[in-house]
XYZ file of C-alpha atoms in Angstrom:
231
model
C -48.180 -38.078 -28.095
C -47.569 -36.403 -31.473
C -48.076 -32.993 -29.876
C -45.540 -33.831 -27.133
C -42.971 -34.942 -29.721
C -43.516 -31.765 -31.730
C -43.176 -29.600 -28.612
C -40.021 -31.421 -27.551
C -38.603 -30.942 -31.008
C -39.393 -27.241 -30.835
C -37.678 -26.899 -27.434
C -34.570 -28.685 -28.741
C -34.481 -26.471 -31.810
C -34.974 -23.351 -29.706
C -32.161 -24.417 -27.376
C -29.870 -24.929 -30.330
C -30.713 -21.500 -31.706
C -30.019 -19.858 -28.318
C -26.647 -21.633 -28.004
C -25.752 -20.625 -31.537
C -26.740 -17.027 -30.814
C -24.607 -16.944 -27.641
C -21.628 -18.398 -29.484
C -22.047 -15.901 -32.336
C -22.315 -13.008 -29.865
C -19.079 -14.087 -28.149
C -17.332 -14.421 -31.503
C -18.612 -11.026 -32.648
C -17.448 -9.445 -29.377
C -13.993 -10.952 -29.860
C -13.806 -9.712 -33.445
C -14.976 -6.265 -32.389
C -12.184 -6.067 -29.827
C -14.463 -5.933 -26.789
C -12.169 -6.548 -23.833
C -12.613 -8.102 -20.416
C -11.464 -4.932 -18.642
C -12.293 -1.431 -19.829
C -10.017 1.617 -19.873
C -11.405 4.424 -17.745
C -13.630 2.020 -15.827
C -11.281 -0.693 -14.561
C -7.957 1.119 -15.035
C -6.585 4.471 -16.216
C -4.609 5.175 -19.366
C -1.828 7.667 -18.674
C -2.071 10.773 -20.877
C 1.663 10.553 -21.610
C 3.453 7.173 -21.524
C 6.422 6.973 -19.153
C 9.627 5.387 -20.453
C 10.397 1.936 -19.023
C 13.844 0.698 -18.048
C 13.863 -2.258 -20.486
C 11.937 -2.005 -23.758
C 12.342 -5.741 -24.371
C 10.132 -6.553 -21.371
C 6.722 -5.561 -20.034
C 7.413 -3.427 -16.977
C 5.131 -3.644 -13.937
C 5.731 -1.073 -11.200
C 4.252 -1.475 -7.721
C 3.848 1.831 -5.875
C 3.834 1.416 -2.102
C 4.601 3.031 1.251
C 5.780 1.230 4.397
C 3.352 3.268 6.472
C 0.313 2.174 4.431
C -1.782 -0.633 5.938
C -3.372 -1.406 2.557
C 0.120 -1.731 1.059
C 1.031 -4.198 3.801
C -2.016 -6.305 2.888
C -1.306 -6.027 -0.843
C 2.300 -7.131 -0.302
C 1.012 -10.533 0.886
C -0.556 -11.270 -2.522
C 1.795 -9.212 -4.690
C 4.942 -11.166 -3.772
C 3.667 -14.587 -4.896
C 2.104 -12.994 -7.985
C 5.414 -11.342 -8.909
C 7.337 -14.590 -8.349
C 5.178 -16.348 -10.955
C 5.777 -13.840 -13.751
C 7.516 -14.990 -16.928
C 10.992 -13.836 -17.936
C 9.619 -11.118 -20.242
C 8.001 -9.258 -17.325
C 10.115 -6.757 -15.380
C 8.634 -6.280 -11.898
C 9.766 -3.112 -10.118
C 8.907 -2.038 -6.579
C 8.946 1.727 -6.176
C 8.219 3.677 -2.996
C 5.635 6.431 -3.303
C 6.780 9.845 -2.099
C 4.715 12.944 -1.395
C 5.873 13.974 2.081
C 8.987 13.885 4.281
C 8.078 10.673 6.100
C 7.519 8.856 2.822
C 10.840 10.176 1.516
C 12.575 8.857 4.649
C 11.033 5.409 4.130
C 11.982 5.527 0.446
C 15.578 6.171 1.501
C 15.388 3.145 3.804
C 14.109 1.030 0.884
C 16.874 2.126 -1.490
C 19.515 1.836 1.244
C 18.390 -1.765 1.847
C 18.706 -2.406 -1.898
C 22.197 -0.891 -2.003
C 23.233 -3.047 0.969
C 21.782 -6.196 -0.672
C 19.404 -6.489 2.272
C 16.080 -5.727 0.608
C 14.839 -9.327 0.565
C 15.715 -9.638 4.233
C 14.322 -6.274 5.327
C 11.309 -5.484 3.126
C 8.809 -7.639 5.008
C 10.142 -6.819 8.488
C 9.961 -3.069 7.756
C 6.285 -3.404 6.846
C 5.649 -5.596 9.880
C 7.463 -3.293 12.295
C 5.572 -0.175 11.198
C 2.104 -1.583 10.486
C 1.766 -4.531 12.881
C 4.116 -3.730 15.759
C 3.465 0.021 15.527
C 7.146 0.830 15.896
C 7.829 4.514 15.303
C 10.400 4.230 12.525
C 9.967 7.858 11.538
C 13.487 9.207 12.001
C 16.952 8.351 10.634
C 18.050 7.258 14.135
C 15.090 4.901 14.560
C 15.743 3.356 11.149
C 19.461 3.054 11.906
C 18.620 1.130 15.084
C 16.275 -1.109 13.086
C 18.897 -1.860 10.419
C 21.447 -2.589 13.137
C 19.294 -5.548 14.240
C 19.918 -7.029 10.786
C 23.689 -6.662 10.829
C 24.106 -3.153 9.380
C 26.060 -0.824 11.683
C 24.628 2.648 12.147
C 27.430 4.528 10.426
C 27.195 2.368 7.316
C 23.431 2.839 7.190
C 23.707 6.608 7.581
C 26.358 6.856 4.859
C 24.360 4.760 2.399
C 21.013 6.428 3.142
C 22.494 9.877 2.392
C 24.658 8.728 -0.530
C 24.494 10.140 -4.055
C 23.108 6.838 -5.321
C 20.173 6.860 -2.919
C 19.619 10.598 -3.538
C 19.342 9.855 -7.278
C 16.917 6.970 -6.802
C 14.695 9.021 -4.502
C 14.623 11.879 -7.016
C 13.760 9.450 -9.816
C 10.965 7.881 -7.750
C 9.513 11.333 -7.059
C 9.655 12.250 -10.745
C 8.142 8.991 -11.953
C 5.425 9.165 -9.293
C 4.351 12.533 -10.688
C 4.431 11.201 -14.244
C 2.286 8.240 -13.193
C -0.388 10.658 -11.890
C -0.287 8.657 -8.673
C -3.306 9.170 -6.407
C -2.674 6.787 -3.552
C -1.148 3.501 -2.468
C -0.984 0.714 -3.355
C -1.081 1.281 -7.099
C 0.482 -0.412 -10.115
C 1.674 0.886 -13.483
C 1.919 -1.486 -16.436
C 4.500 -0.696 -19.113
C 4.437 3.023 -18.372
C 0.960 3.272 -19.940
C -1.707 2.032 -17.544
C -2.289 2.936 -13.890
C -4.155 0.479 -11.682
C -5.775 1.371 -8.379
C -8.079 -0.372 -5.929
C -10.499 2.504 -6.473
C -11.013 1.438 -10.097
C -10.312 -2.292 -9.735
C -12.635 -2.590 -6.690
C -10.345 -5.082 -4.917
C -6.658 -5.906 -4.577
C -6.949 -9.387 -6.166
C -8.854 -7.902 -9.108
C -6.084 -5.339 -9.540
C -3.694 -8.243 -10.182
C -6.181 -9.780 -12.647
C -6.233 -6.510 -14.568
C -2.426 -6.412 -14.474
C -2.352 -9.905 -16.037
C -4.736 -8.727 -18.753
C -2.625 -5.647 -19.519
C 0.610 -7.655 -19.528
C -0.852 -9.886 -22.231
C -2.013 -6.805 -24.109
C 1.480 -5.271 -24.037
C 3.307 -8.550 -24.634
C 2.019 -8.496 -28.222
C 4.042 -5.342 -28.865
C 7.376 -6.586 -27.536
C 10.263 -7.041 -29.982
C 10.178 -10.493 -31.537
C 12.203 -12.824 -29.358
C 12.187 -16.299 -27.901
C 9.068 -17.415 -26.056
C 9.075 -16.240 -22.427
C 10.192 -18.859 -19.967
C 8.074 -19.438 -16.848
C 9.345 -18.218 -13.504
C 11.336 -20.719 -11.452
């Protein structure tokens, strides 16, 4: 009986030592700055930071293309994620452009924004091209599509070729190059970190890494009131 009590006591003591060691290791890791996600492994650090549009917020840019099936899938989880962001996070959707078809779809995106129709048209554009396989690959085809949503063809053509849309397309092309974009969908957090499914290993994990980087950048924002939760 004495031997059993001694052995039990030893097991209890050993368990306590193991728990203490685990706790100390976690504390040491925290003090040493060991992070949940690792630069170069889980996400890329841009060699040159890209200026954001509002320095008082953490900017998150989603890079997408209407003709990308993976972007269509990502849109289903990105929208609710974006809706939950606090007031100090600036979420920006930006079309990727590296060929003429992508430029045409970028013009459609910015035209929809200019017409205050983006919330109404963003999802249907994805659905028409990816799910319904509609060939929206010409200005005429897009004009016919917009007409279904109350935009007459002449108005659409004028807006799509306007100086404002030209400027936004040029800016998207420039920023895409600065982001060292490799594919779609991708995300860029605060002009410093590029996230891809290739590094993140899954679309949901890409959003987890974005959350981590938002918290990382939030510490460097100008001192202001606490961020309010999204409605």
